[in-house]
mmCIF file of C-alpha atoms in Angstrom:
data_model
loop_
_atom_site.group_PDB
_atom_site.id
_atom_site.type_symbol
_atom_site.label_atom_id
_atom_site.label_comp_id
_atom_site.label_asym_id
_atom_site.label_seq_id
_atom_site.Cartn_x
_atom_site.Cartn_y
_atom_site.Cartn_z
ATOM 1 C CA UNK A 1 -135.751 55.379 105.127
ATOM 2 C CA UNK A 2 -134.445 52.732 102.739
ATOM 3 C CA UNK A 3 -137.541 53.035 100.562
ATOM 4 C CA UNK A 4 -137.564 56.838 100.565
ATOM 5 C CA UNK A 5 -133.890 57.055 99.580
ATOM 6 C CA UNK A 6 -134.426 54.298 97.001
ATOM 7 C CA UNK A 7 -137.261 56.200 95.311
ATOM 8 C CA UNK A 8 -135.318 59.466 95.338
ATOM 9 C CA UNK A 9 -132.261 57.745 93.842
ATOM 10 C CA UNK A 10 -134.136 55.928 91.070
ATOM 11 C CA UNK A 11 -135.880 59.176 90.103
ATOM 12 C CA UNK A 12 -132.543 61.018 89.904
ATOM 13 C CA UNK A 13 -131.082 58.242 87.744
ATOM 14 C CA UNK A 14 -134.069 58.713 85.432
ATOM 15 C CA UNK A 15 -133.123 62.403 85.081
ATOM 16 C CA UNK A 16 -136.014 63.488 87.294
ATOM 17 C CA UNK A 17 -135.299 65.607 90.380
ATOM 18 C CA UNK A 18 -137.482 65.044 93.433
ATOM 19 C CA UNK A 19 -138.982 67.382 96.001
ATOM 20 C CA UNK A 20 -139.477 66.061 99.536
ATOM 21 C CA UNK A 21 -141.575 67.757 102.221
ATOM 22 C CA UNK A 22 -141.172 66.792 105.886
ATOM 23 C CA UNK A 23 -144.339 67.847 107.715
ATOM 24 C CA UNK A 24 -144.314 68.864 111.392
ATOM 25 C CA UNK A 25 -147.380 68.451 113.613
ATOM 26 C CA UNK A 26 -147.590 70.551 116.758
ATOM 27 C CA UNK A 27 -147.893 68.476 119.967
ATOM 28 C CA UNK A 28 -148.945 65.533 117.799
ATOM 29 C CA UNK A 29 -149.546 62.807 120.408
ATOM 30 C CA UNK A 30 -151.262 65.226 122.817
ATOM 31 C CA UNK A 31 -153.996 66.263 120.374
ATOM 32 C CA UNK A 32 -155.588 62.882 119.609
ATOM 33 C CA UNK A 33 -159.320 63.143 120.359
ATOM 34 C CA UNK A 34 -160.452 59.994 122.205
ATOM 35 C CA UNK A 35 -163.972 59.902 120.750
ATOM 36 C CA UNK A 36 -162.747 60.304 117.162
ATOM 37 C CA UNK A 37 -160.043 57.676 117.766
ATOM 38 C CA UNK A 38 -162.559 55.103 118.982
ATOM 39 C CA UNK A 39 -164.946 55.881 116.117
ATOM 40 C CA UNK A 40 -162.139 55.450 113.612
ATOM 41 C CA UNK A 41 -160.993 52.222 115.256
ATOM 42 C CA UNK A 42 -164.496 50.828 114.779
ATOM 43 C CA UNK A 43 -165.250 52.161 111.283
ATOM 44 C CA UNK A 44 -161.829 51.833 109.610
ATOM 45 C CA UNK A 45 -160.223 48.939 111.490
ATOM 46 C CA UNK A 46 -163.165 46.814 112.614
ATOM 47 C CA UNK A 47 -162.419 47.000 116.349
ATOM 48 C CA UNK A 48 -165.632 46.349 118.304
ATOM 49 C CA UNK A 49 -166.938 44.962 121.556
ATOM 50 C CA UNK A 50 -164.526 44.182 124.381
ATOM 51 C CA UNK A 51 -161.458 45.160 122.337
ATOM 52 C CA UNK A 52 -162.904 48.626 121.689
ATOM 53 C CA UNK A 53 -163.776 48.958 125.387
ATOM 54 C CA UNK A 54 -160.169 48.088 126.271
ATOM 55 C CA UNK A 55 -158.956 50.724 123.830
ATOM 56 C CA UNK A 56 -161.233 53.409 125.268
ATOM 57 C CA UNK A 57 -160.193 52.458 128.802
ATOM 58 C CA UNK A 58 -156.528 52.730 127.857
ATOM 59 C CA UNK A 59 -156.729 56.276 126.498
ATOM 60 C CA UNK A 60 -159.410 57.789 128.764
ATOM 61 C CA UNK A 61 -159.450 58.665 132.438
ATOM 62 C CA UNK A 62 -155.864 59.973 132.484
ATOM 63 C CA UNK A 63 -154.995 63.070 134.495
ATOM 64 C CA UNK A 64 -152.134 65.550 134.452
ATOM 65 C CA UNK A 65 -150.719 68.542 136.273
ATOM 66 C CA UNK A 66 -147.801 70.967 135.948
ATOM 67 C CA UNK A 67 -145.069 70.852 138.579
ATOM 68 C CA UNK A 68 -142.406 73.542 139.097
ATOM 69 C CA UNK A 69 -140.127 72.827 142.003
ATOM 70 C CA UNK A 70 -142.280 72.000 145.015
ATOM 71 C CA UNK A 71 -145.362 73.700 143.565
ATOM 72 C CA UNK A 72 -147.851 72.031 141.270
ATOM 73 C CA UNK A 73 -151.141 72.952 139.657
ATOM 74 C CA UNK A 74 -154.471 71.296 140.264
ATOM 75 C CA UNK A 75 -155.070 67.956 138.568
ATOM 76 C CA UNK A 76 -157.230 67.933 135.437
ATOM 77 C CA UNK A 77 -158.543 65.084 133.316
ATOM 78 C CA UNK A 78 -157.136 64.712 129.793
ATOM 79 C CA UNK A 79 -159.841 64.552 127.129
ATOM 80 C CA UNK A 80 -157.301 64.019 124.359
ATOM 81 C CA UNK A 81 -153.892 62.535 123.737
ATOM 82 C CA UNK A 82 -152.254 59.098 123.801
ATOM 83 C CA UNK A 83 -149.330 58.285 126.113
ATOM 84 C CA UNK A 84 -145.938 58.762 124.473
ATOM 85 C CA UNK A 85 -143.309 56.107 125.081
ATOM 86 C CA UNK A 86 -145.923 53.374 125.288
ATOM 87 C CA UNK A 87 -146.190 50.408 122.935
ATOM 88 C CA UNK A 88 -149.671 51.398 121.772
ATOM 89 C CA UNK A 89 -149.004 55.147 121.466
ATOM 90 C CA UNK A 90 -147.512 55.193 117.928
ATOM 91 C CA UNK A 91 -149.993 52.549 116.716
ATOM 92 C CA UNK A 92 -152.979 54.547 117.950
ATOM 93 C CA UNK A 93 -151.573 57.712 116.393
ATOM 94 C CA UNK A 94 -151.163 55.897 113.066
ATOM 95 C CA UNK A 95 -154.755 54.662 113.280
ATOM 96 C CA UNK A 96 -156.028 58.169 113.981
ATOM 97 C CA UNK A 97 -154.167 59.722 111.025
ATOM 98 C CA UNK A 98 -154.831 56.859 108.576
ATOM 99 C CA UNK A 99 -157.218 58.970 106.405
ATOM 100 C CA UNK A 100 -154.304 61.282 105.558
ATOM 101 C CA UNK A 101 -152.964 58.533 103.282
ATOM 102 C CA UNK A 102 -156.125 58.719 101.159
ATOM 103 C CA UNK A 103 -155.696 62.486 100.773
ATOM 104 C CA UNK A 104 -152.104 62.075 99.614
ATOM 105 C CA UNK A 105 -153.061 59.326 97.153
ATOM 106 C CA UNK A 106 -155.678 61.595 95.575
ATOM 107 C CA UNK A 107 -152.911 64.052 94.673
ATOM 108 C CA UNK A 108 -150.669 61.340 93.213
ATOM 109 C CA UNK A 109 -147.753 61.912 95.588
ATOM 110 C CA UNK A 110 -145.565 59.307 97.239
ATOM 111 C CA UNK A 111 -145.394 59.272 101.017
ATOM 112 C CA UNK A 112 -144.240 57.451 104.116
ATOM 113 C CA UNK A 113 -145.603 57.928 107.611
ATOM 114 C CA UNK A 114 -143.830 56.768 110.756
ATOM 115 C CA UNK A 115 -145.798 57.757 113.878
ATOM 116 C CA UNK A 116 -145.931 61.570 113.731
ATOM 117 C CA UNK A 117 -143.262 61.852 111.009
ATOM 118 C CA UNK A 118 -144.771 62.325 107.545
ATOM 119 C CA UNK A 119 -142.734 62.682 104.361
ATOM 120 C CA UNK A 120 -144.278 63.618 101.013
ATOM 121 C CA UNK A 121 -142.186 63.410 97.876
ATOM 122 C CA UNK A 122 -142.657 63.428 94.145
ATOM 123 C CA UNK A 123 -140.436 63.198 91.086
ATOM 124 C CA UNK A 124 -140.634 66.184 88.753
ATOM 125 C CA UNK A 125 -140.510 66.244 84.990
ATOM 126 C CA UNK A 126 -137.083 67.513 83.846
ATOM 127 C CA UNK A 127 -138.635 69.911 81.350
ATOM 128 C CA UNK A 128 -141.261 71.415 83.691
ATOM 129 C CA UNK A 129 -141.086 72.037 87.427
ATOM 130 C CA UNK A 130 -144.666 72.031 88.711
ATOM 131 C CA UNK A 131 -145.002 72.229 92.494
ATOM 132 C CA UNK A 132 -148.767 72.780 92.448
ATOM 133 C CA UNK A 133 -149.654 69.185 93.489
ATOM 134 C CA UNK A 134 -147.452 69.517 96.585
ATOM 135 C CA UNK A 135 -149.033 72.818 97.552
ATOM 136 C CA UNK A 136 -152.569 71.546 97.046
ATOM 137 C CA UNK A 137 -151.833 68.334 98.944
ATOM 138 C CA UNK A 138 -150.330 70.121 101.968
ATOM 139 C CA UNK A 139 -153.309 72.506 102.027
ATOM 140 C CA UNK A 140 -155.742 69.585 102.100
ATOM 141 C CA UNK A 141 -153.720 67.842 104.823
ATOM 142 C CA UNK A 142 -153.669 71.044 106.858
ATOM 143 C CA UNK A 143 -157.455 71.299 106.522
ATOM 144 C CA UNK A 144 -157.930 67.675 107.623
ATOM 145 C CA UNK A 145 -155.705 68.156 110.671
ATOM 146 C CA UNK A 146 -157.664 71.280 111.664
ATOM 147 C CA UNK A 147 -160.993 69.456 111.331
ATOM 148 C CA UNK A 148 -159.698 66.643 113.563
ATOM 149 C CA UNK A 149 -158.301 68.826 116.346
ATOM 150 C CA UNK A 150 -154.670 68.773 115.184
ATOM 151 C CA UNK A 151 -152.437 71.470 113.771
ATOM 152 C CA UNK A 152 -149.873 71.306 110.990
ATOM 153 C CA UNK A 153 -146.959 73.603 111.770
ATOM 154 C CA UNK A 154 -145.721 74.971 108.415
ATOM 155 C CA UNK A 155 -142.975 77.072 110.021
ATOM 156 C CA UNK A 156 -141.265 73.898 111.292
ATOM 157 C CA UNK A 157 -141.961 71.859 108.155
ATOM 158 C CA UNK A 158 -139.012 71.454 105.803
ATOM 159 C CA UNK A 159 -138.618 71.019 102.062
ATOM 160 C CA UNK A 160 -135.678 69.815 100.035
ATOM 161 C CA UNK A 161 -134.886 69.121 96.384
ATOM 162 C CA UNK A 162 -132.998 65.850 95.804
ATOM 163 C CA UNK A 163 -130.984 64.676 92.814
ATOM 164 C CA UNK A 164 -127.757 65.496 91.075
ATOM 165 C CA UNK A 165 -126.386 69.010 91.570
ATOM 166 C CA UNK A 166 -127.778 70.153 88.222
ATOM 167 C CA UNK A 167 -131.196 68.624 88.964
ATOM 168 C CA UNK A 168 -131.322 70.260 92.402
ATOM 169 C CA UNK A 169 -130.639 73.692 90.906
ATOM 170 C CA UNK A 170 -133.551 73.266 88.502
ATOM 171 C CA UNK A 171 -135.980 71.895 91.104
ATOM 172 C CA UNK A 172 -135.235 74.577 93.700
ATOM 173 C CA UNK A 173 -135.324 77.496 91.267
ATOM 174 C CA UNK A 174 -138.583 78.730 92.810
ATOM 175 C CA UNK A 175 -136.745 79.130 96.157
ATOM 176 C CA UNK A 176 -139.838 78.309 98.246
ATOM 177 C CA UNK A 177 -143.065 76.288 98.293
ATOM 178 C CA UNK A 178 -146.403 77.289 99.796
ATOM 179 C CA UNK A 179 -147.233 74.906 102.666
ATOM 180 C CA UNK A 180 -150.561 75.569 104.356
ATOM 181 C CA UNK A 181 -150.421 79.270 103.463
ATOM 182 C CA UNK A 182 -146.805 79.768 104.535
ATOM 183 C CA UNK A 183 -143.840 80.100 102.196
ATOM 184 C CA UNK A 184 -141.325 77.434 103.174
ATOM 185 C CA UNK A 185 -137.869 77.926 101.613
ATOM 186 C CA UNK A 186 -135.856 75.069 100.182
ATOM 187 C CA UNK A 187 -133.227 73.683 102.538
ATOM 188 C CA UNK A 188 -129.983 71.933 101.644
ATOM 189 C CA UNK A 189 -130.700 69.174 104.161
ATOM 190 C CA UNK A 190 -133.478 67.730 106.339
ATOM 191 C CA UNK A 191 -133.373 65.395 109.327
ATOM 192 C CA UNK A 192 -135.690 62.393 109.077
ATOM 193 C CA UNK A 193 -135.880 59.888 111.944
ATOM 194 C CA UNK A 194 -132.411 60.881 113.115
ATOM 195 C CA UNK A 195 -130.806 60.694 109.656
ATOM 196 C CA UNK A 196 -129.643 63.857 107.912
ATOM 197 C CA UNK A 197 -130.575 63.764 104.215
ATOM 198 C CA UNK A 198 -128.757 66.216 101.943
ATOM 199 C CA UNK A 199 -129.693 67.297 98.430
ATOM 200 C CA UNK A 200 -127.286 64.936 96.638
ATOM 201 C CA UNK A 201 -127.680 61.999 99.062
ATOM 202 C CA UNK A 202 -123.982 62.133 99.911
ATOM 203 C CA UNK A 203 -124.722 61.707 103.656
ATOM 204 C CA UNK A 204 -121.697 63.888 104.451
ATOM 205 C CA UNK A 205 -123.631 65.845 107.071
ATOM 206 C CA UNK A 206 -125.031 62.673 108.614
ATOM 207 C CA UNK A 207 -121.575 61.098 108.905
ATOM 208 C CA UNK A 208 -120.199 64.299 110.449
ATOM 209 C CA UNK A 209 -122.992 64.260 113.023
ATOM 210 C CA UNK A 210 -122.389 60.588 113.861
ATOM 211 C CA UNK A 211 -118.627 61.102 114.161
ATOM 212 C CA UNK A 212 -119.062 64.115 116.421
ATOM 213 C CA UNK A 213 -121.509 62.307 118.708
ATOM 214 C CA UNK A 214 -119.390 59.140 118.887
ATOM 215 C CA UNK A 215 -116.183 61.032 119.661
ATOM 216 C CA UNK A 216 -117.903 62.774 122.565
ATOM 217 C CA UNK A 217 -118.797 59.422 124.172
ATOM 218 C CA UNK A 218 -115.395 57.886 123.390
ATOM 219 C CA UNK A 219 -113.669 60.727 125.237
ATOM 220 C CA UNK A 220 -115.970 60.195 128.218
ATOM 221 C CA UNK A 221 -115.302 56.442 128.168
ATOM 222 C CA UNK A 222 -111.548 57.018 127.953
ATOM 223 C CA UNK A 223 -111.669 59.119 131.143
ATOM 224 C CA UNK A 224 -113.209 56.293 133.201
ATOM 225 C CA UNK A 225 -111.602 53.336 131.429
ATOM 226 C CA UNK A 226 -108.982 52.747 134.118
ATOM 227 C CA UNK A 227 -111.593 52.237 136.843
ATOM 228 C CA UNK A 228 -113.968 49.833 135.035
ATOM 229 C CA UNK A 229 -113.569 46.257 133.840
ATOM 230 C CA UNK A 230 -113.229 45.189 130.206
ATOM 231 C CA UNK A 231 -116.733 43.709 130.263
ATOM 232 C CA UNK A 232 -118.257 46.972 131.470
ATOM 233 C CA UNK A 233 -116.223 48.976 128.954
ATOM 234 C CA UNK A 234 -117.445 46.731 126.128
ATOM 235 C CA UNK A 235 -121.061 47.095 127.235
ATOM 236 C CA UNK A 236 -120.791 50.886 127.433
ATOM 237 C CA UNK A 237 -119.035 51.055 124.057
ATOM 238 C CA UNK A 238 -121.672 48.953 122.309
ATOM 239 C CA UNK A 239 -124.636 50.759 123.856
ATOM 240 C CA UNK A 240 -123.413 54.348 123.449
ATOM 241 C CA UNK A 241 -121.125 54.300 120.403
ATOM 242 C CA UNK A 242 -121.557 51.166 118.292
ATOM 243 C CA UNK A 243 -125.322 51.656 118.333
ATOM 244 C CA UNK A 244 -124.797 55.074 116.732
ATOM 245 C CA UNK A 245 -122.460 53.641 114.116
ATOM 246 C CA UNK A 246 -125.017 50.957 113.264
ATOM 247 C CA UNK A 247 -128.168 53.114 113.267
ATOM 248 C CA UNK A 248 -129.549 53.231 109.707
ATOM 249 C CA UNK A 249 -126.056 52.354 108.415
ATOM 250 C CA UNK A 250 -127.605 50.467 105.481
ATOM 251 C CA UNK A 251 -128.251 53.899 103.948
ATOM 252 C CA UNK A 252 -124.492 54.478 103.727
ATOM 253 C CA UNK A 253 -123.938 51.905 100.974
ATOM 254 C CA UNK A 254 -122.540 53.844 98.054
ATOM 255 C CA UNK A 255 -121.268 56.747 100.130
ATOM 256 C CA UNK A 256 -117.731 58.032 99.589
ATOM 257 C CA UNK A 257 -114.600 56.237 100.754
ATOM 258 C CA UNK A 258 -113.812 59.338 102.804
ATOM 259 C CA UNK A 259 -116.987 58.951 104.859
ATOM 260 C CA UNK A 260 -116.327 55.255 105.436
ATOM 261 C CA UNK A 261 -112.773 56.048 106.523
ATOM 262 C CA UNK A 262 -114.027 58.637 109.029
ATOM 263 C CA UNK A 263 -116.424 56.102 110.557
ATOM 264 C CA UNK A 264 -113.720 53.436 110.600
ATOM 265 C CA UNK A 265 -111.415 55.824 112.468
ATOM 266 C CA UNK A 266 -114.107 56.234 115.117
ATOM 267 C CA UNK A 267 -114.497 52.476 115.475
ATOM 268 C CA UNK A 268 -110.725 52.027 115.700
ATOM 269 C CA UNK A 269 -110.505 54.617 118.495
ATOM 270 C CA UNK A 270 -113.373 52.899 120.292
ATOM 271 C CA UNK A 271 -111.697 49.488 120.055
ATOM 272 C CA UNK A 272 -108.415 50.882 121.417
ATOM 273 C CA UNK A 273 -110.260 52.542 124.298
ATOM 274 C CA UNK A 274 -112.103 49.348 125.236
ATOM 275 C CA UNK A 275 -108.865 47.327 125.067
ATOM 276 C CA UNK A 276 -107.069 50.103 126.979
ATOM 277 C CA UNK A 277 -104.155 50.364 124.541
ATOM 278 C CA UNK A 278 -102.327 53.380 123.152
ATOM 279 C CA UNK A 279 -103.715 55.513 120.354
ATOM 280 C CA UNK A 280 -100.769 54.679 118.123
ATOM 281 C CA UNK A 281 -101.389 50.941 118.476
ATOM 282 C CA UNK A 282 -102.868 49.185 115.463
ATOM 283 C CA UNK A 283 -106.597 48.705 115.929
ATOM 284 C CA UNK A 284 -106.703 45.484 113.922
ATOM 285 C CA UNK A 285 -105.798 43.265 116.888
ATOM 286 C CA UNK A 286 -108.368 45.037 119.073
ATOM 287 C CA UNK A 287 -111.091 44.475 116.465
ATOM 288 C CA UNK A 288 -110.137 40.788 116.288
ATOM 289 C CA UNK A 289 -110.252 40.378 120.047
ATOM 290 C CA UNK A 290 -113.606 42.135 120.356
ATOM 291 C CA UNK A 291 -114.961 40.246 117.345
ATOM 292 C CA UNK A 292 -116.165 43.512 115.751
ATOM 293 C CA UNK A 293 -116.793 43.705 112.035
ATOM 294 C CA UNK A 294 -115.215 46.730 110.287
ATOM 295 C CA UNK A 295 -117.539 49.524 109.143
ATOM 296 C CA UNK A 296 -117.897 48.429 105.516
ATOM 297 C CA UNK A 297 -118.729 44.881 106.549
ATOM 298 C CA UNK A 298 -121.152 46.103 109.211
ATOM 299 C CA UNK A 299 -123.059 47.899 106.467
ATOM 300 C CA UNK A 300 -123.164 44.738 104.341
ATOM 301 C CA UNK A 301 -124.218 42.743 107.410
ATOM 302 C CA UNK A 302 -127.204 45.034 107.988
ATOM 303 C CA UNK A 303 -128.222 44.974 104.310
ATOM 304 C CA UNK A 304 -127.939 41.186 104.009
ATOM 305 C CA UNK A 305 -129.956 40.683 107.201
ATOM 306 C CA UNK A 306 -132.714 42.976 105.933
ATOM 307 C CA UNK A 307 -132.844 41.105 102.618
ATOM 308 C CA UNK A 308 -133.006 37.744 104.413
ATOM 309 C CA UNK A 309 -135.979 38.936 106.485
ATOM 310 C CA UNK A 310 -137.694 40.309 103.386
ATOM 311 C CA UNK A 311 -137.320 37.007 101.550
ATOM 312 C CA UNK A 312 -138.631 35.055 104.534
ATOM 313 C CA UNK A 313 -141.561 37.246 105.584
ATOM 314 C CA UNK A 314 -142.316 39.473 102.555
ATOM 315 C CA UNK A 315 -142.770 42.355 105.012
ATOM 316 C CA UNK A 316 -142.746 45.283 105.027
ATOM 317 C CA UNK A 317 -144.399 45.202 101.616
ATOM 318 C CA UNK A 318 -142.999 48.594 100.549
ATOM 319 C CA UNK A 319 -139.467 47.127 100.790
ATOM 320 C CA UNK A 320 -140.255 43.567 99.767
ATOM 321 C CA UNK A 321 -141.560 44.730 96.390
ATOM 322 C CA UNK A 322 -138.153 46.235 95.537
ATOM 323 C CA UNK A 323 -136.445 42.817 95.357
ATOM 324 C CA UNK A 324 -137.339 39.954 93.011
ATOM 325 C CA UNK A 325 -136.065 36.374 92.949
ATOM 326 C CA UNK A 326 -133.882 35.532 89.972
ATOM 327 C CA UNK A 327 -135.669 33.398 87.389
ATOM 328 C CA UNK A 328 -133.397 32.308 84.529
ATOM 329 C CA UNK A 329 -134.978 32.173 81.050
ATOM 330 C CA UNK A 330 -134.115 28.471 80.836
ATOM 331 C CA UNK A 331 -133.032 25.752 83.258
ATOM 332 C CA UNK A 332 -129.610 26.682 84.606
ATOM 333 C CA UNK A 333 -127.473 25.642 87.554
ATOM 334 C CA UNK A 334 -128.002 29.080 89.091
ATOM 335 C CA UNK A 335 -131.770 28.494 89.325
ATOM 336 C CA UNK A 336 -131.516 26.867 92.783
ATOM 337 C CA UNK A 337 -128.900 29.178 94.286
ATOM 338 C CA UNK A 338 -131.458 31.570 95.812
ATOM 339 C CA UNK A 339 -130.222 34.575 93.864
ATOM 340 C CA UNK A 340 -132.017 37.897 93.394
ATOM 341 C CA UNK A 341 -132.531 39.618 90.075
ATOM 342 C CA UNK A 342 -130.234 42.592 89.672
ATOM 343 C CA UNK A 343 -131.520 45.639 87.854
ATOM 344 C CA UNK A 344 -130.080 46.093 84.379
ATOM 345 C CA UNK A 345 -130.113 48.919 81.881
ATOM 346 C CA UNK A 346 -128.790 52.479 81.801
ATOM 347 C CA UNK A 347 -129.905 53.237 85.369
ATOM 348 C CA UNK A 348 -127.752 50.415 86.747
ATOM 349 C CA UNK A 349 -124.637 51.821 85.048
ATOM 350 C CA UNK A 350 -124.840 55.222 86.765
ATOM 351 C CA UNK A 351 -122.662 55.737 89.850
ATOM 352 C CA UNK A 352 -125.571 57.505 91.581
ATOM 353 C CA UNK A 353 -127.623 54.292 91.399
ATOM 354 C CA UNK A 354 -125.404 52.580 93.999
ATOM 355 C CA UNK A 355 -127.444 54.409 96.676
ATOM 356 C CA UNK A 356 -130.716 52.641 95.773
ATOM 357 C CA UNK A 357 -131.745 49.639 97.889
ATOM 358 C CA UNK A 358 -133.319 47.924 94.875
ATOM 359 C CA UNK A 359 -129.828 47.874 93.341
ATOM 360 C CA UNK A 360 -127.373 47.366 96.205
ATOM 361 C CA UNK A 361 -129.673 44.993 98.123
ATOM 362 C CA UNK A 362 -129.607 42.216 95.465
ATOM 363 C CA UNK A 363 -125.909 42.888 94.784
ATOM 364 C CA UNK A 364 -124.932 42.371 98.433
ATOM 365 C CA UNK A 365 -127.170 39.303 98.718
ATOM 366 C CA UNK A 366 -125.815 37.676 95.564
ATOM 367 C CA UNK A 367 -122.227 38.213 96.762
ATOM 368 C CA UNK A 368 -122.817 35.819 99.674
ATOM 369 C CA UNK A 369 -122.061 32.128 99.461
ATOM 370 C CA UNK A 370 -124.832 29.624 98.754
ATOM 371 C CA UNK A 371 -124.278 28.145 102.203
ATOM 372 C CA UNK A 372 -125.054 31.509 103.787
ATOM 373 C CA UNK A 373 -128.061 32.344 101.578
ATOM 374 C CA UNK A 374 -129.669 28.961 102.241
ATOM 375 C CA UNK A 375 -129.655 29.137 106.064
ATOM 376 C CA UNK A 376 -132.952 27.936 107.488
ATOM 377 C CA UNK A 377 -133.189 30.317 110.464
ATOM 378 C CA UNK A 378 -132.335 33.940 111.125
ATOM 379 C CA UNK A 379 -129.940 33.137 113.976
ATOM 380 C CA UNK A 380 -128.032 30.632 111.844
ATOM 381 C CA UNK A 381 -127.927 33.128 108.989
ATOM 382 C CA UNK A 382 -126.528 35.894 111.207
ATOM 383 C CA UNK A 383 -123.848 33.598 112.622
ATOM 384 C CA UNK A 384 -122.821 32.312 109.192
ATOM 385 C CA UNK A 385 -122.937 35.800 107.681
ATOM 386 C CA UNK A 386 -120.707 37.296 110.363
ATOM 387 C CA UNK A 387 -118.106 34.584 109.897
ATOM 388 C CA UNK A 388 -118.187 35.053 106.141
ATOM 389 C CA UNK A 389 -117.779 38.820 106.401
ATOM 390 C CA UNK A 390 -114.917 38.410 108.872
ATOM 391 C CA UNK A 391 -113.118 36.190 106.390
ATOM 392 C CA UNK A 392 -113.825 38.643 103.586
ATOM 393 C CA UNK A 393 -112.379 41.494 105.651
ATOM 394 C CA UNK A 394 -109.296 39.407 106.490
ATOM 395 C CA UNK A 395 -110.069 39.868 110.172
ATOM 396 C CA UNK A 396 -110.116 36.336 111.546
ATOM 397 C CA UNK A 397 -111.812 36.126 114.940
ATOM 398 C CA UNK A 398 -109.927 34.393 117.752
#
């Protein structure tokens, strides 16, 4: 998600609107042909011998039946499909659909595939909106799916134009795009991996969804708070509410102060509920006691942690290539401070650019102290980073 939003943002800053297509595959995991999967594992990924036999044993020989109440159908063997919810399921699906990447590359589009979620996107020329490559690409993908026993569902696929308001109006002037023979109209938002992306990358809809979901669980927690211990309340709060506040929160860097305030209000209500204090009580003391970073600092914490992992492991490559170590033109004191090069030029000066990971990632990293950036292990880095962000937020832990 960071890379997709980064590419869309950089294109918009270059005065080029983007069109993104989210493809939907009907019953994706249930349609994987076992014979084709094993052939592809051998030919494309070099899996042979005992390992291939293990793979075939894992996917084959499974049975299923339909149960309604106390009645159930006869048991039948499954000749296709990989088990959902398993560790290997998404990996095997990605192996099976690997050739789709070659089809997309032939049409010169950008893409990202996560299990059965596939996003195609391309930046358009400001003077000419040509959606032909997208239409041809989706037609070829649809044909490949059909030849491999799968089905692309164009009626559930979504398309969105992304950029500034003026760029979106130009890109979506055609009103619809032909996807596998079906006219799919432009939408003002799409949901990708649980994150709602809107046309201007404001994330207003996503924040509204998160706030609504969190408030529902806070109300439920408040009803039972008097009969559970503080430890249990903290566990429930972190698992049901804080996890929602933290999910993909690195995308919210550069969002409006209003959105951050709405999320902070949710966290304040959660802290008061866990501490079992009145709603009019200041939440600052509760946050200190619980040792919870405020929303803005939680976002910086996530970004800095991602950058640290990228610098240490260089993976995933599609994110690692967006950050570059700072190399001064001559020997300077800053050469050994483990800084990242920050993007310069007209793109950097635009307010819209603050939503691109290649811009805010180095900025957040460079704002940390040398002591924090030079930590030798991830656990030490996280501990040092949290303390530093607490001090920055003027919320001193007990």
